[in-house]
Short mmCIF file of C-alpha atoms and ligand atoms in Angstrom, two decimals:
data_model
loop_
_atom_site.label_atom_id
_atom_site.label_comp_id
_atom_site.label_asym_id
_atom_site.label_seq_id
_atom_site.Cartn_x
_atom_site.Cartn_y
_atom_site.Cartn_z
CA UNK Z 1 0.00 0.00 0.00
CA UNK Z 2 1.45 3.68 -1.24
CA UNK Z 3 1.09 6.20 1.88
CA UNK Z 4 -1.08 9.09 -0.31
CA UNK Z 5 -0.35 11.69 2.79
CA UNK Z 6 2.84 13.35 3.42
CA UNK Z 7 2.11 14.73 6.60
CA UNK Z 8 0.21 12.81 9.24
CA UNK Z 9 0.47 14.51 12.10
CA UNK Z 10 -2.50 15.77 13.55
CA UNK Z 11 -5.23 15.01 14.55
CA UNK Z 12 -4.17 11.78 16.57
CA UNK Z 13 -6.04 9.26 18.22
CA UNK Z 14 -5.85 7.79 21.62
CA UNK Z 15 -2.98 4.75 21.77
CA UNK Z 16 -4.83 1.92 21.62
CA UNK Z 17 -7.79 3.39 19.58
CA UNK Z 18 -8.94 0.18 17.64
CA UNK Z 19 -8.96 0.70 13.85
CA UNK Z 20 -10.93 -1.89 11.73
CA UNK Z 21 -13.81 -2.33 9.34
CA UNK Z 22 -16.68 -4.05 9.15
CA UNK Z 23 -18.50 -6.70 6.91
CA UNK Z 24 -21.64 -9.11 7.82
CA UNK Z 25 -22.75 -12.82 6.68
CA UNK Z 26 -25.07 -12.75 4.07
CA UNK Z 27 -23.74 -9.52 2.30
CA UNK Z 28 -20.49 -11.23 1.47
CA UNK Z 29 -20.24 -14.77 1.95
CA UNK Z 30 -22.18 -16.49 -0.73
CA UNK Z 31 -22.16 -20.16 -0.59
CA UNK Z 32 -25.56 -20.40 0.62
CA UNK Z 33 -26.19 -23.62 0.50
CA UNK Z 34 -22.72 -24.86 1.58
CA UNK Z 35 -21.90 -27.33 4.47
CA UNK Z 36 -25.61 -27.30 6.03
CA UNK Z 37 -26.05 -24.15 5.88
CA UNK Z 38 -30.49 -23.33 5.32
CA UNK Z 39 -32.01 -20.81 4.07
CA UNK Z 40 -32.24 -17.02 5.71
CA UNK Z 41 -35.08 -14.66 5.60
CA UNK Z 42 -32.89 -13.12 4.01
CA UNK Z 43 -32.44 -15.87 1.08
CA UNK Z 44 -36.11 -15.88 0.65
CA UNK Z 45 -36.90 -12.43 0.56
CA UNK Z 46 -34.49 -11.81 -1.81
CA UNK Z 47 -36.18 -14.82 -4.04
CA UNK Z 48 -39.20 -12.87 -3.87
CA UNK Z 49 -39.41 -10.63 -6.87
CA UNK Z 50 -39.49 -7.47 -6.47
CA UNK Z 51 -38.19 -7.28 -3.38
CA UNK Z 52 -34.42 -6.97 -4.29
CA UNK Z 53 -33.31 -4.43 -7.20
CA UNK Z 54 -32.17 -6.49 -10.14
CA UNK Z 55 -33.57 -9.79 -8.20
CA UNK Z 56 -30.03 -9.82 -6.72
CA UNK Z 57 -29.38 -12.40 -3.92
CA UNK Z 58 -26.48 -13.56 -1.66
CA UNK Z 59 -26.16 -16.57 -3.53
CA UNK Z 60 -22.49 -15.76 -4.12
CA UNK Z 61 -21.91 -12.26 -3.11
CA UNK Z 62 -18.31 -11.62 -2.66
CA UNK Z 63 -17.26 -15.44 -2.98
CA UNK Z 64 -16.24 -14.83 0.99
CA UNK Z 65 -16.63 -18.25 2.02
CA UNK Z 66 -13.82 -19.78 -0.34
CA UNK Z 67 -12.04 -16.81 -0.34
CA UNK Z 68 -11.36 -15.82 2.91
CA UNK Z 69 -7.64 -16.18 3.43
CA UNK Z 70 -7.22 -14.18 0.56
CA UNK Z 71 -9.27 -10.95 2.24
CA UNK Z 72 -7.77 -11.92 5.64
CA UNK Z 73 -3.87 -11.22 3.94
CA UNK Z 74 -6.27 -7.77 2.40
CA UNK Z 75 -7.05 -6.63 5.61
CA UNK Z 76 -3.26 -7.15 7.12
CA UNK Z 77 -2.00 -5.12 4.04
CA UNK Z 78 -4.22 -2.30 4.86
CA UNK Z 79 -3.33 -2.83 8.67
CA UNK Z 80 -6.38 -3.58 10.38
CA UNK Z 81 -6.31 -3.70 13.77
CA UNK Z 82 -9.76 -5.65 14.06
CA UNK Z 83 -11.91 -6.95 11.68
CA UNK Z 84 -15.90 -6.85 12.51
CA UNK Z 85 -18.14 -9.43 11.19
CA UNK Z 86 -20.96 -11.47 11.26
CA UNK Z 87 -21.73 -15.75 12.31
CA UNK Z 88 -24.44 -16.67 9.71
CA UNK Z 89 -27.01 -18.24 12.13
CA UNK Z 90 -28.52 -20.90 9.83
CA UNK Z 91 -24.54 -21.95 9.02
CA UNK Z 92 -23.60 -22.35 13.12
CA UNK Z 93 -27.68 -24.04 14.15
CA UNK Z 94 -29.52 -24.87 10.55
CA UNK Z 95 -33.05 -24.40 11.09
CA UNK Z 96 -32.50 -22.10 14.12
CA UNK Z 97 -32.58 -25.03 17.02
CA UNK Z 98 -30.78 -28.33 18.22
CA UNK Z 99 -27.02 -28.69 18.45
CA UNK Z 100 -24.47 -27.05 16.21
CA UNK Z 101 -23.35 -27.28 12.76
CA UNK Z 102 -19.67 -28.18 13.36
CA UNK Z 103 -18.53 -27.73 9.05
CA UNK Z 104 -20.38 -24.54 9.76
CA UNK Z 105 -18.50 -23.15 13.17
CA UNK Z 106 -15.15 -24.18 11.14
CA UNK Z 107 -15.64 -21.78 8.59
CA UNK Z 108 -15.69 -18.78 11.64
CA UNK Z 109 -12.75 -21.06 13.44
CA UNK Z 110 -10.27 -21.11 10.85
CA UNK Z 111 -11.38 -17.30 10.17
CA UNK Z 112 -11.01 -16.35 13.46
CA UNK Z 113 -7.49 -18.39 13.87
CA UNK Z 114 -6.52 -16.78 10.51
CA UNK Z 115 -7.21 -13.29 12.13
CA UNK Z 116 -5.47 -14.05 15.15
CA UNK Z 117 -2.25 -15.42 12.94
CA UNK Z 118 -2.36 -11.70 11.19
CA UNK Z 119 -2.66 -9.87 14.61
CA UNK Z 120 -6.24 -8.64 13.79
CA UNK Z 121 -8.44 -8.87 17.02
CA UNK Z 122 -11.91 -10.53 15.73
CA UNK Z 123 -15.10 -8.63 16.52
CA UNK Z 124 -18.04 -10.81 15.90
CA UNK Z 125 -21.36 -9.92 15.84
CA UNK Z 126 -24.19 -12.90 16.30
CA UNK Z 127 -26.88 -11.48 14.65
CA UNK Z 128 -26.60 -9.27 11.48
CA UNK Z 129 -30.32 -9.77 10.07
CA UNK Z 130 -29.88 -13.33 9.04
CA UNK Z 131 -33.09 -15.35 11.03
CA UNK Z 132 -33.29 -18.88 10.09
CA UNK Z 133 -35.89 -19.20 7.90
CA UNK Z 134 -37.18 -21.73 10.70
CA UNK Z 135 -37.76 -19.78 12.93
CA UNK Z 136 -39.46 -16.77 10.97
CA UNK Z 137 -42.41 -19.56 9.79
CA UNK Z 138 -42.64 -20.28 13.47
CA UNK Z 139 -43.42 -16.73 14.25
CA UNK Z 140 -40.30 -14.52 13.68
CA UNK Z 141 -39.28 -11.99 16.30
CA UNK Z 142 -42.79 -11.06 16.93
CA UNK Z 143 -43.07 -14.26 18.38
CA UNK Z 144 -41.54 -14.58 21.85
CA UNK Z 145 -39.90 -17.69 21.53
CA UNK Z 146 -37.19 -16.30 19.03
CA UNK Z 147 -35.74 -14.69 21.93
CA UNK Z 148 -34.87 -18.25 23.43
CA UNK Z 149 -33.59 -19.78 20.47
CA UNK Z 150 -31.24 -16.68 20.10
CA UNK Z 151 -29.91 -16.92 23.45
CA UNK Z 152 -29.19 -20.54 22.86
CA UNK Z 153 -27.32 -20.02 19.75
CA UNK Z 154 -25.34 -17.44 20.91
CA UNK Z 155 -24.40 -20.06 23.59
CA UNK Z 156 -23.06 -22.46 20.90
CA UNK Z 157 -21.37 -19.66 19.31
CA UNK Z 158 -19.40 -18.42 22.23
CA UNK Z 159 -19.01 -22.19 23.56
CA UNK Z 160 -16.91 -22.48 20.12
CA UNK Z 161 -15.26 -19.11 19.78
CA UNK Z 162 -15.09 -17.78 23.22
CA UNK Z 163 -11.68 -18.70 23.90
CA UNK Z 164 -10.30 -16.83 21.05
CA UNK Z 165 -12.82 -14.14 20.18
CA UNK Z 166 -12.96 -11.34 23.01
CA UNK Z 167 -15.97 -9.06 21.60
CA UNK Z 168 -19.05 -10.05 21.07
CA UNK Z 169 -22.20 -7.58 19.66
CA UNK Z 170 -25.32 -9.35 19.96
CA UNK Z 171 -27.31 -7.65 17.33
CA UNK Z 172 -27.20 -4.82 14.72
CA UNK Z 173 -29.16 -2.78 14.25
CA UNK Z 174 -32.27 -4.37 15.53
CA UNK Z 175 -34.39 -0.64 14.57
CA UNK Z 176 -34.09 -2.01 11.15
CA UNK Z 177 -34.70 -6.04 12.01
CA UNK Z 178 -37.89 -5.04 13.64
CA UNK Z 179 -39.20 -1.50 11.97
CA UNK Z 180 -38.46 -2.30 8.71
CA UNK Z 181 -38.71 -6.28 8.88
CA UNK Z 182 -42.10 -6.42 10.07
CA UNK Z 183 -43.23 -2.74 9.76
CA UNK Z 184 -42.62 -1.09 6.10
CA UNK Z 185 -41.19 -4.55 5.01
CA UNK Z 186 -38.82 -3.27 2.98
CA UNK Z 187 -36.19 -5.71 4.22
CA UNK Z 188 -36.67 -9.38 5.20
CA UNK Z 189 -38.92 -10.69 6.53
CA UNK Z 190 -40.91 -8.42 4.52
CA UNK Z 191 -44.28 -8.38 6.67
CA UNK Z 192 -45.80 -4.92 7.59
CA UNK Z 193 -47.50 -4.67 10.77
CA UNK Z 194 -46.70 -1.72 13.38
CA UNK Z 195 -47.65 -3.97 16.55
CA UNK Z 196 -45.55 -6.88 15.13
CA UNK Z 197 -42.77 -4.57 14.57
CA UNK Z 198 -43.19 -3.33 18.08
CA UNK Z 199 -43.34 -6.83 19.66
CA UNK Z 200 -39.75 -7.91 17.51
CA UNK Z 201 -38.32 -5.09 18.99
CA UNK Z 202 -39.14 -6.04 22.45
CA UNK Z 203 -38.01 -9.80 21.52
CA UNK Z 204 -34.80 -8.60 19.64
CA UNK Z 205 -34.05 -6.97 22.97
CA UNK Z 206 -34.63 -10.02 24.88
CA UNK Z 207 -32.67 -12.18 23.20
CA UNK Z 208 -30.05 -9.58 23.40
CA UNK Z 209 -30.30 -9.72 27.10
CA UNK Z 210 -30.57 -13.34 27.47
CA UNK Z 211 -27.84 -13.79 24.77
CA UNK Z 212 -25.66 -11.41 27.16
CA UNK Z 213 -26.50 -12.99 30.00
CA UNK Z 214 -25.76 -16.68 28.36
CA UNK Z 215 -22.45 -15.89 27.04
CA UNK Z 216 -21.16 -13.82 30.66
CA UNK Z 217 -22.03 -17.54 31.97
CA UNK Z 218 -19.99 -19.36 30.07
CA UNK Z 219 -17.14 -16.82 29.24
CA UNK Z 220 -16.81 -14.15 32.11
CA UNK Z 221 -14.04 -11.85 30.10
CA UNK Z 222 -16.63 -11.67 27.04
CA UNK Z 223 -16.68 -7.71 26.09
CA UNK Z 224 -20.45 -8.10 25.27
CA UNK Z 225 -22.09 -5.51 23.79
CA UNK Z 226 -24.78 -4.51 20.96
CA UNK Z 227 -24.89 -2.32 18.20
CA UNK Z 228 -27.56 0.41 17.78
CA UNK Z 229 -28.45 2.45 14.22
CA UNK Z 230 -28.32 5.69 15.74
CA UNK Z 231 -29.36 9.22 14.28
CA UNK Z 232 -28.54 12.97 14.75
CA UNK Z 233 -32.21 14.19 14.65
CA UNK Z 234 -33.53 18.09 14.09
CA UNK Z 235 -37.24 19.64 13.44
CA UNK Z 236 -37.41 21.52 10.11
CA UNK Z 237 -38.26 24.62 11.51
CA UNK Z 238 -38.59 26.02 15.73
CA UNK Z 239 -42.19 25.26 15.53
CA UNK Z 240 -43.55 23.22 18.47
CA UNK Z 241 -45.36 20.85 15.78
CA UNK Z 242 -41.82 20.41 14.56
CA UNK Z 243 -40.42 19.77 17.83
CA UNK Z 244 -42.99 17.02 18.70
CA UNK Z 245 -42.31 15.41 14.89
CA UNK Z 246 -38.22 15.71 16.05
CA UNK Z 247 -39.14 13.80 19.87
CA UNK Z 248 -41.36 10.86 18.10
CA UNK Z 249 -38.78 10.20 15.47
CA UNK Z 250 -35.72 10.29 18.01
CA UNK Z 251 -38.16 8.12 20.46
CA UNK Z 252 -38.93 5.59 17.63
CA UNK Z 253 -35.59 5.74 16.00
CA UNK Z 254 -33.32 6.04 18.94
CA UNK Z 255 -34.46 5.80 22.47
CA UNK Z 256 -37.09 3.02 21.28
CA UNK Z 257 -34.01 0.93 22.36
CA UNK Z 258 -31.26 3.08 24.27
CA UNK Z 259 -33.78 3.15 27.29
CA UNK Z 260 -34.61 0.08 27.98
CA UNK Z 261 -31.06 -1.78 27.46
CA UNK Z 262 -29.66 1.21 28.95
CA UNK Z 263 -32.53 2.25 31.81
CA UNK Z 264 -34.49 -0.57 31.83
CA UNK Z 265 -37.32 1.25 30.67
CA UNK Z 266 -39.33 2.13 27.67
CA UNK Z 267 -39.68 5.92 27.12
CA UNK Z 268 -43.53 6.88 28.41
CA UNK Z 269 -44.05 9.30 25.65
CA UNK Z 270 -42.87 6.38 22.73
CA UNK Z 271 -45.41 4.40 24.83
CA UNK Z 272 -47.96 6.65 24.35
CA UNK Z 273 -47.19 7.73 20.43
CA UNK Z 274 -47.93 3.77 20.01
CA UNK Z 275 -51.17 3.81 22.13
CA UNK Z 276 -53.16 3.37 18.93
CA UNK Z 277 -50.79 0.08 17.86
CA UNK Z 278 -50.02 -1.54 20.65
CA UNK Z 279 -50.57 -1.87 24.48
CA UNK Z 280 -47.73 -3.65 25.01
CA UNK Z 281 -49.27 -6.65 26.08
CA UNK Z 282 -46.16 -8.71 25.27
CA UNK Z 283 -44.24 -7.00 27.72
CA UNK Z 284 -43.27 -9.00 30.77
CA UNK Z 285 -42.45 -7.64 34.44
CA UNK Z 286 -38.80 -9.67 34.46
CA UNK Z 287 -38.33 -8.58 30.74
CA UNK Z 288 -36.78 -4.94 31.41
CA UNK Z 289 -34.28 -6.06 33.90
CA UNK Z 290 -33.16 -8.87 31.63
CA UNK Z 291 -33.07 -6.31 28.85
CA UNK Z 292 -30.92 -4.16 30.40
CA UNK Z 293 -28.40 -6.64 31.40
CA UNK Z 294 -25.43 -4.25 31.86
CA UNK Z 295 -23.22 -3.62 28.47
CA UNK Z 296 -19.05 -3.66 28.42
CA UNK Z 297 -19.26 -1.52 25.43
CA UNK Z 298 -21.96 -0.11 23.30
CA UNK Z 299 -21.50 -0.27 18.94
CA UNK Z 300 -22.80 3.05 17.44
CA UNK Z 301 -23.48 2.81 13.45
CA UNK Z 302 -23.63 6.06 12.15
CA UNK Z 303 -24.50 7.48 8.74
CA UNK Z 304 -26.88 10.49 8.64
CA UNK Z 305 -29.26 12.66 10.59
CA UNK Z 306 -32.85 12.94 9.85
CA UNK Z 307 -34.34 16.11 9.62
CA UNK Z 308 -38.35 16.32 10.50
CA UNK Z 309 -41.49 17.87 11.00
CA UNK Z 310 -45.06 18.15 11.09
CA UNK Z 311 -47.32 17.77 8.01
CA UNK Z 312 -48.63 21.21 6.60
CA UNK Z 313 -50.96 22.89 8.51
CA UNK Z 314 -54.77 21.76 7.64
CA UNK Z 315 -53.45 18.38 5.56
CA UNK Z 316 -56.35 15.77 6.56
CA UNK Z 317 -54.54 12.39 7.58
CA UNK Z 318 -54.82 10.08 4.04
CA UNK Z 319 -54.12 6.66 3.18
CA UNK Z 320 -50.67 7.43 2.56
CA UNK Z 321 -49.75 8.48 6.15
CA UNK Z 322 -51.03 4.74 7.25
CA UNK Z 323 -49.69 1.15 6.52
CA UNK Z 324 -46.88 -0.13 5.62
CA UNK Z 325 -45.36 1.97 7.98
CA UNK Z 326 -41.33 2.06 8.94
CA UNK Z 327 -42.97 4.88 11.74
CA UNK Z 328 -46.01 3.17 13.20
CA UNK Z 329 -48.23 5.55 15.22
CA UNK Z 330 -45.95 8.67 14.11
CA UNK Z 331 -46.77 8.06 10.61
CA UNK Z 332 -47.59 11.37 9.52
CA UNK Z 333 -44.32 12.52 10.62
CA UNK Z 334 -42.72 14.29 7.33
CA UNK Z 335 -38.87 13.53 6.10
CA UNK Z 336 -36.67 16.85 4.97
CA UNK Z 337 -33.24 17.65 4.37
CA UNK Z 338 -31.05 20.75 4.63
CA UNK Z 339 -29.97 20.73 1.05
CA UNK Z 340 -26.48 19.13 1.84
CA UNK Z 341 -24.43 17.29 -0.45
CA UNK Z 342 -26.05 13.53 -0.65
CA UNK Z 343 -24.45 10.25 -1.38
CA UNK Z 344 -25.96 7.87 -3.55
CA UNK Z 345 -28.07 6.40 -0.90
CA UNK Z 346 -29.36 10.17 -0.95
CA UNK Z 347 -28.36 10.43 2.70
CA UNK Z 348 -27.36 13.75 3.88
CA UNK Z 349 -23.54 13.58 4.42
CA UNK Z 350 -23.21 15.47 8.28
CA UNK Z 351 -20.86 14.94 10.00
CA UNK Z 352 -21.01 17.24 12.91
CA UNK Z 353 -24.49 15.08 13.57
CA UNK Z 354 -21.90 12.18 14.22
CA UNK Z 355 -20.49 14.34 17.11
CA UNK Z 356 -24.05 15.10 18.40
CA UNK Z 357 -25.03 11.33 18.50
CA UNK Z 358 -21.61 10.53 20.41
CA UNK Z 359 -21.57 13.96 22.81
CA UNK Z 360 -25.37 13.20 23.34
CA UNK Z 361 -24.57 9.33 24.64
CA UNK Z 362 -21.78 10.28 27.08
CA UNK Z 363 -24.12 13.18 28.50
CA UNK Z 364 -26.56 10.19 29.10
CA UNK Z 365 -24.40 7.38 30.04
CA UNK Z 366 -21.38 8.77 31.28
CA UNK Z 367 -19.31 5.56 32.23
CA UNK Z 368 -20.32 3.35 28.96
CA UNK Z 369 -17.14 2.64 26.56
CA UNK Z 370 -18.33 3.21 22.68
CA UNK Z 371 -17.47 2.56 19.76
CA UNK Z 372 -18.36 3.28 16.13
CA UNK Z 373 -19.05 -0.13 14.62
CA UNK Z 374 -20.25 1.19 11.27
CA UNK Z 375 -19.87 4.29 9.42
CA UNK Z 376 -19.24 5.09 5.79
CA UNK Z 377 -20.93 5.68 2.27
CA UNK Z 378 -22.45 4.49 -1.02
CA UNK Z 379 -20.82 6.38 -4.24
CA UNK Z 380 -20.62 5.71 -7.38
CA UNK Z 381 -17.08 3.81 -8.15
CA UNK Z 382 -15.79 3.87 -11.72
CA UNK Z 383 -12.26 1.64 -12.64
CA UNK Z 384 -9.94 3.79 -14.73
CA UNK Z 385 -6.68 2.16 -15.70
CA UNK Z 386 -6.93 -0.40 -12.76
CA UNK Z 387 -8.21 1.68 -10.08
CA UNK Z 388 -10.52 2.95 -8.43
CA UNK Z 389 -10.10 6.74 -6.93
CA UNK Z 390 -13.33 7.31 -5.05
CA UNK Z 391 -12.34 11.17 -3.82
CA UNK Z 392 -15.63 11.19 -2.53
CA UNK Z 393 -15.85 8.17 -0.03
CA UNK Z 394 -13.06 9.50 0.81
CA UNK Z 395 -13.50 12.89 2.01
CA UNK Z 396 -16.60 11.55 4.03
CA UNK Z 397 -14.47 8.98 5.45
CA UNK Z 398 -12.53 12.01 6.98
CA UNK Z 399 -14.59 14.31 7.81
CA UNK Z 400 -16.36 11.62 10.34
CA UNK Z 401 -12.64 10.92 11.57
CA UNK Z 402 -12.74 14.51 12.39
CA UNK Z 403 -15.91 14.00 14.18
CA UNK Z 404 -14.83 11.45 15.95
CA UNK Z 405 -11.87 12.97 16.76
CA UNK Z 406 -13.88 16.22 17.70
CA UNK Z 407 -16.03 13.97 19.92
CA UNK Z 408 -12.66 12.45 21.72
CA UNK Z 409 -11.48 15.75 22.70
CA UNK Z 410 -14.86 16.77 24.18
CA UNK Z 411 -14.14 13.82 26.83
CA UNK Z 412 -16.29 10.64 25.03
CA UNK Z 413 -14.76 7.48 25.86
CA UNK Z 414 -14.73 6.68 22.18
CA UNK Z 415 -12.53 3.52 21.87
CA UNK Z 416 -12.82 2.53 17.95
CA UNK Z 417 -14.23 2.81 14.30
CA UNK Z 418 -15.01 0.35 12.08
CA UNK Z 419 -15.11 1.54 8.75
CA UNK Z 420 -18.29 0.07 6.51
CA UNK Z 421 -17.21 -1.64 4.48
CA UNK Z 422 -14.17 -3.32 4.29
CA UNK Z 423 -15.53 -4.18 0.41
CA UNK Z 424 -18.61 -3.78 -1.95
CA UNK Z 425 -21.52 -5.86 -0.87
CA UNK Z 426 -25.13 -7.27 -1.17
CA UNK Z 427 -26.67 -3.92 0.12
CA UNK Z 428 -30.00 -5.20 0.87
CA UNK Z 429 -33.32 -4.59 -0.62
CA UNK Z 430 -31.02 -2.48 -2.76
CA UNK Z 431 -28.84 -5.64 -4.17
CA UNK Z 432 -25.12 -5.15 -5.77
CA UNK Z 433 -26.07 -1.58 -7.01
CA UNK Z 434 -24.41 0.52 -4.12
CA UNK Z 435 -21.04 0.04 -3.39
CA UNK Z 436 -19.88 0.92 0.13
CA UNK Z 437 -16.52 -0.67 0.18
CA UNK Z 438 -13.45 0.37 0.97
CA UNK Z 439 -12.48 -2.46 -1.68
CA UNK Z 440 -13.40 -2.71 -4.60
CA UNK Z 441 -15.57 -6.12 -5.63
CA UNK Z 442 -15.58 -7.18 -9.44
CA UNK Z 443 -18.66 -9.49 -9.16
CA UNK Z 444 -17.89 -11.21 -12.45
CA UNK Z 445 -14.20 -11.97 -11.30
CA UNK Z 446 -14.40 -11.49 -7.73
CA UNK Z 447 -11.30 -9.42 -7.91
CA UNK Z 448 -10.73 -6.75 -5.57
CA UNK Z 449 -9.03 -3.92 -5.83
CA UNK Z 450 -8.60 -1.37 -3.03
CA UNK Z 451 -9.68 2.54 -4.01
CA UNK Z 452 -7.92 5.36 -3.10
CA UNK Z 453 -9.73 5.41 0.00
CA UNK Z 454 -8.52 2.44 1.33
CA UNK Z 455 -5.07 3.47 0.94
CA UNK Z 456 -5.96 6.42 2.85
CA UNK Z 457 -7.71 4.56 5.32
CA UNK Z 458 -3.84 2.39 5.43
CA UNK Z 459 -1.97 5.72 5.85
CA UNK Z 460 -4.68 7.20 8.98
CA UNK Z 461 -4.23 3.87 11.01
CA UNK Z 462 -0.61 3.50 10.18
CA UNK Z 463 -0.06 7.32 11.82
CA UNK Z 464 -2.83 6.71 14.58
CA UNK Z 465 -4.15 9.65 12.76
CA UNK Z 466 -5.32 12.46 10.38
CA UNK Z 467 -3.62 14.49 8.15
CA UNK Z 468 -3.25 18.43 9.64
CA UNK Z 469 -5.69 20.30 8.14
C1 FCB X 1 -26.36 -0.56 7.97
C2 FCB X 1 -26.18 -2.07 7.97
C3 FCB X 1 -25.10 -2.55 7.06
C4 FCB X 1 -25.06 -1.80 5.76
C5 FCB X 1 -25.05 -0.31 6.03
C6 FCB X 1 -24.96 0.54 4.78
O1 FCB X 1 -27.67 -0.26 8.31
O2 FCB X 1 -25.89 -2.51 9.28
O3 FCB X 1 -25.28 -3.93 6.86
O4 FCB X 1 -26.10 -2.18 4.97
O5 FCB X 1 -26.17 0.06 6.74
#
């Protein structure tokens, strides 16, 4: 790797700042149907058509699962200092129950060995959307059950890892598992129902706590942690009708789940923008303190802020402001922007909201380690000559070091970033057509060839730091 930076100076990061990036299952592996692995809700949602853009699938994806020595000796050349990715659930415990699939855990053993070998700490996350499809016709996470089988997979997952794997995140994202799994159903499983997406929330965050508590059992020195979608959030204008759009969406969005892992509560006012949804009937007395099963570290993904408000004055509530609904109760609640520059996900690129999200967490939980487990953008990538110079990925790949920097200096105890992606993916419901990687991913050779922002990223972690500005 060429250093592109002559001076790398300032700003500089704390010592042992952990520099990695991060990839999950069934956006890069491929070989679905390899050693016992079963299908996903995520293989059969993308079979659906019209579900995926181009009917894409993770059939093959990045060719991971043959090819993972190869990106292991990737990631030492750019210098990774960890590596965060996913355990594909129906791989480890086919059809979500009963005893592990050994040809499965020895994929993730010789990865994680292979890691270890390069001096790249492992950070594996259990559950990156992937249900067994199993367990979704059983019920899904609306039903309660799939809060049990989770806990007992992530026992046979840290019963084969634990010894060599130190941090463990329990779920990403689960605001998109649950709000737009079983509420808009834009992503997998692709059912639309505001209770149901209310209920998988509350049994995402169960199995989270019971997955905690499982793996603290067997492994006491487990980091365990989980890894929330979180957003910088502002009303369009000072209005008060603004201001009440801004608190639903940041009680939906963020403290939906902050307060009860973090509080063992759910916010009253989220309760009562859901009144007309749900009563929270699933709820449990013993299920808050289980939820909120203390954290060694919490995972912050970070991409954009969402800028809100209230519908124009005298607008009658229509069809459109019901079902399917990624907002259920709040769904009237109308999406803006500031006019920033976009990337091609059209998400407003703002970074100072990064430094809000992380100043706002240490305010609130003052003792709790973080880190940024995702953070990074979809651009257009074009190969000239061999490579790939993606200025633009770039620059927003800096600015949020900046942030993060920024946020450092103010006193958060921010302890890492993980840069998404290490390479081009499966991105979802939107399939191979936005590229987030740091790599780049020929899908018709599978060759990869790191942009000019992956040198970069080489030249920041080799320097513990930014170029002066
Ligand atoms: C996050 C997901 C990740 C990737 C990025 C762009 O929501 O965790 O898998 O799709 O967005």
């Amino acid at each position: 790797m060429t250093n592109d930076q002559s001076e790398l100076t300032d700003p500089t990061f704390p010592a042992d700042f952990l520099w990695g990036a991060a990839t999950a299952a069934y956006q890069i592996e491929g070989s679905a149907a390899e050693d016992g692995r079963t299908p996903s809700i995520w293989d059969t949602f993308s079979r659906t058509p019209g579900k995926v853009r181009n009917g894409d699938t993770g059939d093959v994806a990045c060719d991971h699962y043959r090819r993972a020595p190869e990106d292991v000796k990737l990631m030492a050349e750019l210098g990774l200092r960890s590596y965060r990715f996913s355990l594909s659930w129906p791989r480890i415990q086919p059809g979500g129950s009963g005893p592990a699939n050994e040809a499965g855990l020895d994929f993730y053993r010789r990865l994680v060995d292979d890691l270890l070998g390069h001096g790249i700490e492992p950070w594996v996350t259990l559950y990156h959307w992937d249900l067994p499809q199993a367990l979704e016709d059983a019920g899904g996470w609306p039903a309660r059950d799939t809060a049990a089988r989770f806990a007992e997979y992530a026992e046979l997952a840290v019963a084969a890892l634990g010894d060599r794997v130190r941090y463990w995140t329990t779920l990403n994202e689960p605001w998109c598992s649950a709000f737009l799994g079983y509420g808009s159903g834009v992503h997998a499983p692709g059912r639309s129902d505001g209770a149901d997406a209310v209920r998988a929330g509350h049994h995402l965050m169960l199995g989270h706590g019971l997955a905690a508590q499982a793996m603290r059992a067997s492994r006491a020195d487990a980091e365990v942690g989980v890894t929330l979608n979180l957003y910088a959030i502002s009303p369009l204008t000072g209005s008060p009708a603004d201001a009440d759009a801004a608190r639903r969406i940041d009680g939906l969005a963020n403290r939906f789940f902050l307060d009860p892992i973090l509080r063992g509560e759910y916010p009253a006012d989220v309760v009562a923008d859901l009144r007309e949804v749900t009563d929270f009937g699933h709820v449990r007395d013993e299920d808050l303190a289980v939820i909120s099963t203390p954290l060694s570290v919490l995972g912050v993904n970070y991409y954009s802020r969402y800028v809100v408000g209230a519908p124009p004055e005298g607008e009658e509530p229509g069809p459109h402001w019901r079902k399917p609904s990624t907002w259920p109760g709040s769904e009237h609640v109308m999406f803006g922007d500031r006019g920033l520059p976009v990337t091609d996900m059209n998400w407003e690129i703002d970074a100072p909201g990064m430094v809000e999200v992380l100043t706002r967490l240490h305010r609130e939980y003052p003792e709790l380690p973080l880190y940024v487990t995702e953070n990074g953008s979809a651009f257009i990538d074009e190969v000239v000559d061999g490579e790939v110079h993606d200025a633009d990925r770039l620059a927003y790949f800096d600015a949020h070091l900046r942030a993060c920097h920024e946020a450092i200096a103010a006193g958060v105890p921010l302890r890492g970033y993980f840069a998404w992606s290490l390479m081009d993916n499966f991105e979802w419901a939107w399939g191979y057509s936005k590229r987030f990687g740091m790599v780049y991913v020929d899908y018709e050779t599978q060759a990869r060839i790191p942009k000019s922002s992956a040198k970069w990223y080489a030249a920041v972690i080799r320097n513990n730091g930014l170029a002066a500005q």
